[in-house]
Amino acid sequence: MVNNKSYHYIEVAEFGGPEVLKLRVEESLPLPKRGEVRVKVLTAGTGFTDTIIRQGQYYAIKDKPPFTLGYDWFGVVDALGEGVNDFKLGQYVADMPVIGGYSQYLCVSTESLIAAPDGLDPAAAVAMILSYTTAYQMLTRIRELPAGSTCLVHAAAGAVGTGLLELGRLQGLKMYGTASKGKHDTVRALGAEPIDYRADEFVAEIERLTAGEGVDVVFDTIGGRNWTRSYRCLKRGGLLVGFGALQLTTGEEKVPSLLWGFFKLLLGWRMIPDGKESQFYNIHSRRKKHPQQFKEDVSHLFALLKQGHLQPKIDAIVDLDQAQAVHKRIDSAAITGKVVLRCNPY
């Protein structure tokens, strides 16, 4: 098995800002162990979750620097370890390791791999893993949402937000989305009604747009005090889904206070006889509890992508060595959709 080839990866040298991301070189390719394959990574996704990990604020990651960043990736099987019979060389695969994806090569157990069909665009394919699966599971796995249901999506022009809008449109949902004014064309293009979160009081706007009725579901990735305002947008019997927390990237919130604050709100809301529900969604935790559902959902999204039903919003495709610049853009909320790292030519 050939391994006399160097490759690059991005290392978190220490917790901190984008400047802690360092391009490193390894002088030889990793060798897969029994039950593993080596993957030539074509694309790695980026997003605000990566920035939270970079800051040392992601509750699910106990690793200390140095480590390789990268929540999800899409690639091709490059070498087989001993005993691997269910994957073959040249097969397209994907995974969501939470860390490790910002690399040109890596070794991974076949137990976590998800097979992908041939012919997918690698940038669009990697958008299906974290961003679109998060959106799809929130739309389908928490509560059944029949056609015509109304939804408010915060950060609607982001990677998960655009996924929610596009998938919601396929389900026949009526979508409203908060975004800055410059991103309203993106929101409209996905069939949703934009709300300028900087100029409009979104609670009042939702009341106006729904003639005082409110919405069936709010998907809130902002966190903190925003959850309370989102709860007010719900009609009786509505559902608030908190996921992620953009306020972590700004330093307005810390993980312990943020999560504790949400659960305190949950306890308080349950005392109100309004029929409303709320819960926090995390794709990593859900995958651990329901690994087969995760594989089924990613595979379903790959199929929709292959059939041409999905066109994820890709802001930019940049080389691996531009990871630091990408994180600066994420931190300044300057991205529409998703920025993808090109780890190897394709």
Short mmCIF file of C-alpha atoms in Angstrom, two decimals, residues 54-310:
data_model
loop_
_atom_site.label_atom_id
_atom_site.label_comp_id
_atom_site.label_asym_id
_atom_site.label_seq_id
_atom_site.Cartn_x
_atom_site.Cartn_y
_atom_site.Cartn_z
CA ARG A 54 -12.40 26.47 17.28
CA GLN A 55 -13.25 28.70 20.25
CA GLY A 56 -13.44 25.70 22.61
CA GLN A 57 -17.17 26.25 23.28
CA TYR A 58 -18.72 23.17 21.69
CA TYR A 59 -20.02 20.99 24.53
CA ALA A 60 -19.69 17.70 22.62
CA ILE A 61 -15.94 18.07 21.97
CA LYS A 62 -13.62 17.30 24.85
CA ASP A 63 -10.45 17.17 22.71
CA LYS A 64 -7.77 19.71 23.51
CA PRO A 65 -5.63 21.35 20.81
CA PRO A 66 -3.92 20.50 18.64
CA PHE A 67 -6.53 18.69 16.54
CA THR A 68 -7.91 18.84 13.00
CA LEU A 69 -11.09 20.82 12.54
CA GLY A 70 -13.96 19.90 10.17
CA TYR A 71 -17.53 18.77 11.00
CA ASP A 72 -18.33 16.97 7.72
CA TRP A 73 -16.69 15.85 4.50
CA PHE A 74 -17.30 14.17 1.13
CA GLY A 75 -14.68 12.07 -0.65
CA VAL A 76 -13.64 8.90 -2.42
CA VAL A 77 -12.25 5.63 -1.06
CA ASP A 78 -8.50 5.63 -1.71
CA ALA A 79 -7.31 2.50 0.14
CA LEU A 80 -8.87 -0.45 1.96
CA GLY A 81 -7.88 -1.79 5.34
CA GLU A 82 -7.86 -5.47 6.17
CA GLY A 83 -11.28 -7.09 6.33
CA VAL A 84 -13.14 -4.38 4.40
CA ASN A 85 -15.58 -5.95 1.96
CA ASP A 86 -18.55 -3.56 1.91
CA PHE A 87 -16.73 -0.65 0.25
CA LYS A 88 -14.53 -0.55 -2.83
CA LEU A 89 -11.78 1.63 -4.25
CA GLY A 90 -13.10 4.67 -6.06
CA GLN A 91 -16.45 4.61 -4.26
CA TYR A 92 -17.86 7.97 -3.13
CA VAL A 93 -18.48 8.24 0.60
CA ALA A 94 -19.28 10.81 3.27
CA ASP A 95 -19.24 11.20 7.03
CA MET A 96 -19.86 13.70 9.82
CA PRO A 97 -17.01 13.16 12.30
CA VAL A 98 -17.52 16.57 14.03
CA ILE A 99 -13.76 17.08 13.96
CA GLY A 100 -11.22 15.87 11.41
CA GLY A 101 -12.69 16.91 8.05
CA TYR A 102 -10.28 19.72 7.08
CA SER A 103 -7.77 17.30 5.62
CA GLN A 104 -6.74 15.99 2.22
CA TYR A 105 -6.68 12.39 3.46
CA LEU A 106 -8.01 10.57 6.49
CA CYS A 107 -8.77 7.06 7.70
CA VAL A 108 -12.23 6.19 8.97
CA SER A 109 -14.11 3.15 10.21
CA THR A 110 -16.55 1.71 7.69
CA GLU A 111 -19.21 1.69 10.44
CA SER A 112 -19.63 5.46 10.17
CA LEU A 113 -19.35 5.77 6.39
CA ILE A 114 -22.31 6.69 4.21
CA ALA A 115 -22.19 5.53 0.59
CA ALA A 116 -22.96 8.18 -2.01
CA PRO A 117 -24.07 7.76 -5.63
CA ASP A 118 -21.74 8.57 -8.50
CA GLY A 119 -22.09 11.85 -10.32
CA LEU A 120 -22.75 14.22 -7.42
CA ASP A 121 -21.11 17.61 -7.37
CA PRO A 122 -18.74 17.38 -4.37
CA ALA A 123 -19.56 20.90 -3.12
CA ALA A 124 -23.32 20.30 -3.25
CA ALA A 125 -22.89 16.83 -1.77
CA VAL A 126 -21.07 18.03 1.34
CA ALA A 127 -23.89 20.53 1.95
CA MET A 128 -26.25 17.57 2.38
CA ILE A 129 -24.44 16.14 5.40
CA LEU A 130 -24.54 18.64 8.26
CA SER A 131 -26.60 21.53 6.90
CA TYR A 132 -29.35 19.78 4.95
CA THR A 133 -29.63 16.78 7.26
CA THR A 134 -30.09 19.18 10.19
CA ALA A 135 -32.83 20.92 8.23
CA TYR A 136 -34.45 17.69 7.03
CA GLN A 137 -34.55 16.07 10.46
CA MET A 138 -36.04 19.16 12.08
CA LEU A 139 -38.71 19.25 9.38
CA THR A 140 -39.56 15.55 9.46
CA ARG A 141 -38.30 13.76 12.57
CA ILE A 142 -39.64 15.99 15.36
CA ARG A 143 -43.22 16.59 14.28
CA GLU A 144 -45.24 15.88 11.16
CA LEU A 145 -45.73 19.11 9.22
CA PRO A 146 -48.51 18.82 6.64
CA ALA A 147 -48.51 20.99 3.52
CA GLY A 148 -49.62 24.52 4.33
CA SER A 149 -47.99 24.60 7.77
CA THR A 150 -46.35 27.93 8.58
CA CYS A 151 -42.72 28.23 9.68
CA LEU A 152 -40.41 31.02 10.79
CA VAL A 153 -36.72 30.40 10.07
CA HIS A 154 -34.04 32.54 11.70
CA ALA A 155 -30.72 33.13 9.90
CA ALA A 156 -32.67 32.08 6.82
CA ALA A 157 -29.85 32.85 4.37
CA GLY A 158 -27.35 30.66 6.21
CA ALA A 159 -26.37 27.09 5.39
CA VAL A 160 -29.07 25.42 7.50
CA GLY A 161 -31.52 28.26 6.90
CA THR A 162 -31.41 27.91 3.12
CA GLY A 163 -31.74 24.14 3.57
CA LEU A 164 -34.87 24.65 5.66
CA LEU A 165 -36.36 26.97 3.05
CA GLU A 166 -35.62 24.70 0.09
CA LEU A 167 -36.80 21.51 1.80
CA GLY A 168 -39.80 23.33 3.27
CA ARG A 169 -40.80 24.47 -0.20
CA LEU A 170 -40.67 20.85 -1.40
CA GLN A 171 -43.00 19.93 1.49
CA GLY A 172 -45.44 22.68 0.58
CA LEU A 173 -44.83 24.72 3.73
CA LYS A 174 -45.35 28.48 4.04
CA MET A 175 -41.99 29.87 5.10
CA TYR A 176 -40.92 33.20 6.63
CA GLY A 177 -37.22 33.95 7.09
CA THR A 178 -35.24 36.55 9.02
CA ALA A 179 -32.13 37.85 7.28
CA SER A 180 -30.28 41.10 6.66
CA LYS A 181 -31.67 43.23 3.83
CA GLY A 182 -28.87 42.29 1.44
CA LYS A 183 -29.82 38.61 1.68
CA HIS A 184 -33.55 39.01 1.01
CA ASP A 185 -33.26 38.05 -2.66
CA THR A 186 -31.86 34.69 -1.59
CA VAL A 187 -34.76 34.17 0.81
CA ARG A 188 -37.32 35.13 -1.85
CA ALA A 189 -35.67 32.89 -4.46
CA LEU A 190 -36.31 29.95 -2.13
CA GLY A 191 -39.99 30.80 -1.94
CA ALA A 192 -40.04 32.42 1.51
CA GLU A 193 -41.18 35.81 2.80
CA PRO A 194 -38.12 37.74 4.08
CA ILE A 195 -38.08 39.74 7.32
CA ASP A 196 -35.29 42.25 7.94
CA TYR A 197 -34.10 41.32 11.43
CA ARG A 198 -32.14 44.58 11.71
CA ALA A 199 -35.04 46.89 10.81
CA ASP A 200 -38.16 44.95 11.77
CA GLU A 201 -39.36 43.64 15.12
CA PHE A 202 -39.92 40.11 13.89
CA VAL A 203 -42.59 39.29 16.49
CA ALA A 204 -44.71 42.19 15.25
CA GLU A 205 -43.97 41.29 11.62
CA ILE A 206 -45.10 37.69 12.10
CA GLU A 207 -48.26 38.93 13.80
CA ARG A 208 -48.90 41.23 10.83
CA LEU A 209 -48.07 38.67 8.14
CA THR A 210 -50.22 35.94 9.75
CA ALA A 211 -53.10 38.29 10.66
CA GLY A 212 -52.42 37.73 14.35
CA GLU A 213 -52.53 33.94 14.13
CA GLY A 214 -48.83 33.14 14.54
CA VAL A 215 -46.87 30.27 13.00
CA ASP A 216 -46.87 26.53 13.53
CA VAL A 217 -43.09 26.21 14.00
CA VAL A 218 -40.10 28.47 14.65
CA PHE A 219 -36.58 27.25 13.91
CA ASP A 220 -34.26 29.40 16.03
CA THR A 221 -30.49 29.16 15.77
CA ILE A 222 -29.84 32.56 17.38
CA GLY A 223 -30.25 31.54 21.02
CA GLY A 224 -30.42 33.53 24.22
CA ARG A 225 -33.19 36.12 24.52
CA ASN A 226 -34.24 35.43 20.94
CA TRP A 227 -35.86 32.15 22.01
CA THR A 228 -38.35 34.01 24.19
CA ARG A 229 -39.35 36.27 21.30
CA SER A 230 -39.60 33.28 18.97
CA TYR A 231 -41.92 31.56 21.42
CA ARG A 232 -44.26 34.56 21.20
CA CYS A 233 -44.53 34.01 17.41
CA LEU A 234 -46.15 30.59 17.85
CA LYS A 235 -49.83 29.95 17.48
CA ARG A 236 -51.51 27.84 20.15
CA GLY A 237 -50.11 24.33 19.88
CA GLY A 238 -47.03 25.56 17.98
CA LEU A 239 -43.48 24.26 18.30
CA LEU A 240 -40.21 26.11 18.95
CA VAL A 241 -37.08 24.25 17.84
CA GLY A 242 -33.86 25.70 19.21
CA PHE A 243 -30.74 24.52 17.38
CA GLY A 244 -27.24 25.84 17.47
CA ALA A 245 -26.62 29.28 18.94
CA LEU A 246 -25.15 32.02 16.80
CA GLN A 247 -24.70 34.15 19.92
CA LEU A 248 -21.84 31.86 20.90
CA THR A 249 -19.80 33.16 17.96
CA THR A 250 -20.24 36.75 19.11
CA GLY A 251 -19.32 36.08 22.72
CA GLU A 252 -22.78 37.15 23.93
CA GLU A 253 -23.39 33.68 25.35
CA LYS A 254 -21.34 30.78 26.74
CA VAL A 255 -22.38 27.15 26.36
CA PRO A 256 -23.26 26.43 30.03
CA SER A 257 -25.35 29.58 30.47
CA LEU A 258 -26.92 29.20 27.03
CA LEU A 259 -28.09 25.61 27.49
CA TRP A 260 -29.09 26.16 31.11
CA GLY A 261 -31.03 29.23 30.04
CA PHE A 262 -32.90 27.25 27.39
CA PHE A 263 -33.86 24.51 29.83
CA LYS A 264 -35.05 27.11 32.35
CA LEU A 265 -37.23 28.57 29.62
CA LEU A 266 -38.53 25.09 28.84
CA LEU A 267 -39.56 24.59 32.46
CA GLY A 268 -41.26 27.97 32.57
CA TRP A 269 -43.09 27.50 29.27
CA ARG A 270 -44.44 24.13 30.34
CA MET A 271 -46.27 25.86 33.18
CA ILE A 272 -48.24 27.93 30.65
CA PRO A 273 -51.45 26.22 29.43
CA ASP A 274 -51.05 27.35 25.80
CA GLY A 275 -50.44 23.98 24.18
CA LYS A 276 -47.09 25.16 22.81
CA GLU A 277 -44.03 22.91 22.78
CA SER A 278 -40.31 23.53 22.60
CA GLN A 279 -37.18 21.45 22.32
CA PHE A 280 -33.50 21.72 21.53
CA TYR A 281 -32.13 19.85 18.50
CA ASN A 282 -28.51 18.78 18.02
CA ILE A 283 -27.59 16.62 15.04
CA HIS A 284 -24.56 15.04 16.74
CA SER A 285 -26.54 13.91 19.79
CA ARG A 286 -29.39 12.64 17.63
CA ARG A 287 -27.03 10.66 15.42
CA LYS A 288 -25.62 8.86 18.44
CA LYS A 289 -29.16 7.88 19.51
CA HIS A 290 -30.47 7.08 16.02
CA PRO A 291 -27.49 6.19 13.79
CA GLN A 292 -29.57 4.33 11.21
CA GLN A 293 -31.96 7.27 10.81
CA PHE A 294 -28.99 9.53 10.16
CA LYS A 295 -27.72 7.27 7.37
CA GLU A 296 -31.22 6.98 5.90
CA ASP A 297 -31.70 10.75 5.92
CA VAL A 298 -28.33 11.57 4.33
CA SER A 299 -28.92 8.89 1.69
CA HIS A 300 -32.38 10.31 0.97
CA LEU A 301 -30.91 13.79 0.50
CA PHE A 302 -28.20 12.44 -1.79
CA ALA A 303 -30.96 10.85 -3.89
CA LEU A 304 -32.89 14.15 -4.08
CA LEU A 305 -29.68 15.93 -5.08
CA LYS A 306 -28.94 13.29 -7.74
CA GLN A 307 -32.48 13.71 -9.13
CA GLY A 308 -32.01 17.48 -9.41
CA HIS A 309 -34.58 18.39 -6.76
CA LEU A 310 -32.09 20.26 -4.56
#
